[in-house]
Amino acid sequence: MPRNPGRVRSDPWGVKTSRFRAVVVTAVVAGLALLLLVVATAGDVYAPLGNSDPGPLTTYGFAVVRFAADAAAAGCFGGLVFAAFVAPGRRGGALSADAYAACRFAAGSAACWLSAALAAVPFSAAAAAGLPVSRMLRPEVFLPTLSAAEEPKAWLCVVVAAAVATALAWSAMAWRTVVAAAVAAGAGLLPLVAAGHASVGAGHDLATNAMFWHVPAASAWLGALVALLARLRRAPAVPGLVLHRYHRLSMTCFVVTAVSGAMAGFVLVRPDGLVSRYGLVLAVETALLLAAGFGVAAWRRRRSGLRLVVAELLLLALGTGGSAALTVLVPPAFVNHPATVQETLLGYGLDAPQTLSRLVLAWRPDLVFLPAAVFAVTAYLLGVRRLRRRGDHWPPGRVAAWLAGWAIVLVVTSSGLGVYAPGTFSLHMVTHMALNMFAPVLLVLGGPVTLALRALPAGAHGDVPGVREWIVSLLHAPVTRFYAHPAVAAVLFAGSFYALYFSPLFGEAMLFHWAHQLMKVHFLVSGYLFAWVVVGADRTPRRLPHLARLGMLFAVMPFHAFFGVILMSRQTVIAYTYYHYLALPWAGDLVADQRLGGGIAWASGEIPMVVMVVALLVQWARVDERHARQADHRGDGELEAYNAMLAQLASRRD
């Protein structure tokens, strides 16, 4: 890798069109061959799940369709990531030639992904029902199966996401549209994680959370690699910036994929399942991943990097085939360690009653929020260090607020409090209030966007936009302006309480781990939006006067108080089916616990509201003080000019 990112590397990277096609076809065939080999030797994979064998056509057909969907999804998502964050862009948000070509590749992959996902819906329904796919094509058979099975519904969600990604990618001419398409494609990768093998059995909370990182990282790595090879096919002269960015992306994806895959694999296999067929395939996939990662680290310093890139593609394609094969096999933990009702719902047991010591010491890491918190805190502290090294000041109070906000997130998601929160409504409400009101107020007072804009260099690569320009563009995007509108932020913040708890939505969400996680993400994001508009240290797209923000805050407070009062006076149990299935022996009276949750919501909400009022008044006073100083400076200048005029007139009289 050259020291100058803008330098062009040429001759070692030339790829002829025929060689490019041969490499891609070879990679696809190799991955598909590994998949079919595993399926052919797997035996009966339906009996352990209590299902009937749907026949070879359904078994092999679904495996091939799943492999095609996974490969096309990786091409779509990785191609869009390459177009948005690897290929050099242009000032103003227009796509460069490289970015446009990568986007077109992603659009073609998205169309293939959409077709494969449509075909996978009846195949997955047939596999779930134990019927041949030919029978599943009949509406009277398909519709009841679709209503009863979860995986076909997940494939329908994939169809919607792939359709949106296809439409956006085909029409993309600007950077923001590419990012929107990448978000849609990334969202389409997650439904199968929520409905796959990782989502059932003991420890499914850990496995599912790990796979939420694993699948997007692996897809971005593979798709970006194919986009890079396509770039080498068009022109052998590759800007060093492209290679530098791709190397950083691939190494990041390798680390995330390896760590998350190891965590999910440990849960699904367990030590007693290492010698099973599932364990063998997982070991092969892990070896392929490690070899590809070491290849990424090696080709950066070699002039024969093209051969290593081709080898990397072959290894990742084989890994994709192995990953698809793992969805066919039954995880050993599912057979060797039958799950209890509590483990089926939560991923772990809650037989021991909640005590203060268990709430403090019984930690179980939330593998969604824990990595996010570590990354956010690390990036923030690195930004502060960069400012201080060049002599700029950053208020220590903002650092303390940012660290305290993420500490609250970690405590309510990974400590004993987070472990026991799904067991009782009162502890769930503690988590809700902490994520929705306490943590967001502290996080917005940390001013992360202002810190990023001050710490990141402007135009780090000449006229090529970098991270700083990407942040500025997203801040001024129409979607950001919409959600940062005071009315929208207030409705999301106050209305979420009523829409979630006074409808069947909460009861349905608690039955599924992915929905529970999505609910917590919503709490944090909606609270952050509201606090950002009212007291945020970062400027919003629509800056309100302090008096209007104070009025907005007082207008929302009664809705929160009414919510707590309604909960305390409610006679029926919210999410009764869920708590009845959970049947915790120490939970006690559900109605009394629900009233306690209403009291917690009513009482604890006043504290962050007071903090926001105080913070808003302090900000208002500082702004008035700054304006007064500016007025004094202007007044001093006007007085000096007036005295000078008088002196000039006096001199003329003399």
mmCIF file of C-alpha atoms in Angstrom, residues 228-350:
data_model
loop_
_atom_site.group_PDB
_atom_site.id
_atom_site.type_symbol
_atom_site.label_atom_id
_atom_site.label_comp_id
_atom_site.label_asym_id
_atom_site.label_seq_id
_atom_site.Cartn_x
_atom_site.Cartn_y
_atom_site.Cartn_z
ATOM 1 C CA LEU A 228 -13.341 -3.917 -6.480
ATOM 2 C CA LEU A 229 -12.622 -6.677 -8.996
ATOM 3 C CA ALA A 230 -15.161 -5.130 -11.349
ATOM 4 C CA ARG A 231 -13.322 -1.824 -10.966
ATOM 5 C CA LEU A 232 -10.048 -3.568 -11.836
ATOM 6 C CA ARG A 233 -11.678 -5.055 -14.914
ATOM 7 C CA ARG A 234 -12.687 -1.626 -16.217
ATOM 8 C CA ALA A 235 -9.292 0.003 -15.687
ATOM 9 C CA PRO A 236 -6.064 -1.356 -14.203
ATOM 10 C CA ALA A 237 -5.040 2.052 -12.805
ATOM 11 C CA VAL A 238 -6.638 2.119 -9.359
ATOM 12 C CA PRO A 239 -6.365 5.187 -7.117
ATOM 13 C CA GLY A 240 -4.513 4.408 -3.928
ATOM 14 C CA LEU A 241 -7.383 5.968 -1.990
ATOM 15 C CA VAL A 242 -9.721 3.225 -3.258
ATOM 16 C CA LEU A 243 -7.336 0.468 -2.174
ATOM 17 C CA HIS A 244 -6.758 2.185 1.165
ATOM 18 C CA ARG A 245 -10.469 2.508 1.878
ATOM 19 C CA TYR A 246 -11.215 -1.030 0.732
ATOM 20 C CA HIS A 247 -8.477 -2.423 2.938
ATOM 21 C CA ARG A 248 -9.850 -0.628 5.987
ATOM 22 C CA LEU A 249 -13.373 -1.826 5.161
ATOM 23 C CA SER A 250 -12.333 -5.439 4.595
ATOM 24 C CA MET A 251 -10.216 -5.597 7.748
ATOM 25 C CA THR A 252 -13.066 -4.154 9.804
ATOM 26 C CA CYS A 253 -15.509 -6.627 8.297
ATOM 27 C CA PHE A 254 -13.070 -9.479 8.930
ATOM 28 C CA VAL A 255 -12.728 -8.636 12.627
ATOM 29 C CA VAL A 256 -16.472 -8.158 13.098
ATOM 30 C CA THR A 257 -17.312 -11.326 11.171
ATOM 31 C CA ALA A 258 -14.754 -13.441 13.013
ATOM 32 C CA VAL A 259 -15.683 -12.271 16.515
ATOM 33 C CA SER A 260 -19.458 -12.357 16.014
ATOM 34 C CA GLY A 261 -19.288 -15.700 14.193
ATOM 35 C CA ALA A 262 -17.280 -17.235 17.024
ATOM 36 C CA MET A 263 -19.813 -16.044 19.595
ATOM 37 C CA ALA A 264 -22.822 -17.316 17.658
ATOM 38 C CA GLY A 265 -21.078 -20.586 16.825
ATOM 39 C CA PHE A 266 -20.241 -21.271 20.455
ATOM 40 C CA VAL A 267 -23.905 -20.869 21.422
ATOM 41 C CA LEU A 268 -25.240 -23.036 18.584
ATOM 42 C CA VAL A 269 -22.659 -25.825 18.808
ATOM 43 C CA ARG A 270 -21.562 -26.045 22.475
ATOM 44 C CA PRO A 271 -18.486 -28.161 23.335
ATOM 45 C CA ASP A 272 -20.379 -31.452 23.046
ATOM 46 C CA GLY A 273 -21.417 -30.645 19.475
ATOM 47 C CA LEU A 274 -17.988 -29.948 18.004
ATOM 48 C CA VAL A 275 -17.715 -33.434 16.479
ATOM 49 C CA SER A 276 -21.107 -33.196 14.764
ATOM 50 C CA ARG A 277 -21.621 -32.472 11.082
ATOM 51 C CA TYR A 278 -22.730 -28.950 12.016
ATOM 52 C CA GLY A 279 -19.540 -28.451 14.013
ATOM 53 C CA LEU A 280 -17.428 -29.729 11.111
ATOM 54 C CA VAL A 281 -19.027 -27.377 8.604
ATOM 55 C CA LEU A 282 -18.688 -24.500 11.064
ATOM 56 C CA ALA A 283 -14.995 -25.326 11.516
ATOM 57 C CA VAL A 284 -14.469 -25.344 7.733
ATOM 58 C CA GLU A 285 -16.267 -22.020 7.374
ATOM 59 C CA THR A 286 -14.175 -20.537 10.177
ATOM 60 C CA ALA A 287 -10.960 -21.732 8.520
ATOM 61 C CA LEU A 288 -12.040 -20.195 5.202
ATOM 62 C CA LEU A 289 -12.842 -16.905 6.928
ATOM 63 C CA LEU A 290 -9.500 -16.793 8.734
ATOM 64 C CA ALA A 291 -7.622 -17.577 5.527
ATOM 65 C CA ALA A 292 -9.456 -14.788 3.715
ATOM 66 C CA GLY A 293 -8.678 -12.373 6.545
ATOM 67 C CA PHE A 294 -4.988 -13.214 6.518
ATOM 68 C CA GLY A 295 -5.034 -12.773 2.743
ATOM 69 C CA VAL A 296 -6.429 -9.260 3.155
ATOM 70 C CA ALA A 297 -3.600 -8.420 5.537
ATOM 71 C CA ALA A 298 -1.010 -9.904 3.162
ATOM 72 C CA TRP A 299 -1.970 -8.436 -0.224
ATOM 73 C CA ARG A 300 -1.605 -4.875 1.055
ATOM 74 C CA ARG A 301 2.209 -5.191 0.998
ATOM 75 C CA ARG A 302 2.679 -7.375 -2.094
ATOM 76 C CA ARG A 303 2.808 -6.476 -5.737
ATOM 77 C CA SER A 304 1.127 -9.779 -6.538
ATOM 78 C CA GLY A 305 -1.942 -8.559 -4.717
ATOM 79 C CA LEU A 306 -4.312 -9.512 -7.524
ATOM 80 C CA ARG A 307 -3.760 -13.215 -6.950
ATOM 81 C CA LEU A 308 -4.497 -12.798 -3.273
ATOM 82 C CA VAL A 309 -7.663 -10.833 -4.059
ATOM 83 C CA VAL A 310 -8.848 -13.629 -6.357
ATOM 84 C CA ALA A 311 -8.048 -16.187 -3.665
ATOM 85 C CA GLU A 312 -9.937 -14.033 -1.174
ATOM 86 C CA LEU A 313 -13.000 -14.104 -3.426
ATOM 87 C CA LEU A 314 -12.850 -17.890 -3.755
ATOM 88 C CA LEU A 315 -12.533 -18.312 0.006
ATOM 89 C CA LEU A 316 -15.446 -15.988 0.728
ATOM 90 C CA ALA A 317 -17.606 -17.725 -1.874
ATOM 91 C CA LEU A 318 -16.856 -21.063 -0.231
ATOM 92 C CA GLY A 319 -17.690 -19.464 3.109
ATOM 93 C CA THR A 320 -21.026 -18.303 1.689
ATOM 94 C CA GLY A 321 -21.775 -21.867 0.611
ATOM 95 C CA GLY A 322 -20.848 -23.111 4.074
ATOM 96 C CA SER A 323 -23.050 -20.470 5.678
ATOM 97 C CA ALA A 324 -26.009 -21.527 3.538
ATOM 98 C CA ALA A 325 -25.295 -25.154 4.464
ATOM 99 C CA LEU A 326 -25.485 -24.290 8.171
ATOM 100 C CA THR A 327 -29.051 -23.068 7.658
ATOM 101 C CA VAL A 328 -29.947 -26.552 6.411
ATOM 102 C CA LEU A 329 -28.326 -28.468 9.278
ATOM 103 C CA VAL A 330 -29.768 -28.621 12.779
ATOM 104 C CA PRO A 331 -27.603 -26.950 15.453
ATOM 105 C CA PRO A 332 -26.350 -29.487 18.024
ATOM 106 C CA ALA A 333 -27.402 -27.272 20.928
ATOM 107 C CA PHE A 334 -31.007 -27.500 19.754
ATOM 108 C CA VAL A 335 -30.918 -31.319 19.995
ATOM 109 C CA ASN A 336 -28.552 -31.830 22.924
ATOM 110 C CA HIS A 337 -29.926 -29.069 25.154
ATOM 111 C CA PRO A 338 -33.720 -28.819 24.868
ATOM 112 C CA ALA A 339 -34.907 -25.375 25.857
ATOM 113 C CA THR A 340 -37.340 -24.621 28.652
ATOM 114 C CA VAL A 341 -40.221 -22.214 28.182
ATOM 115 C CA GLN A 342 -38.205 -19.376 29.680
ATOM 116 C CA GLU A 343 -35.213 -20.165 27.466
ATOM 117 C CA THR A 344 -37.512 -20.322 24.434
ATOM 118 C CA LEU A 345 -38.865 -16.849 25.152
ATOM 119 C CA LEU A 346 -35.804 -15.136 26.641
ATOM 120 C CA GLY A 347 -32.794 -17.292 25.777
ATOM 121 C CA TYR A 348 -32.035 -17.906 29.463
ATOM 122 C CA GLY A 349 -33.792 -18.915 32.659
ATOM 123 C CA LEU A 350 -35.133 -16.667 35.418
#
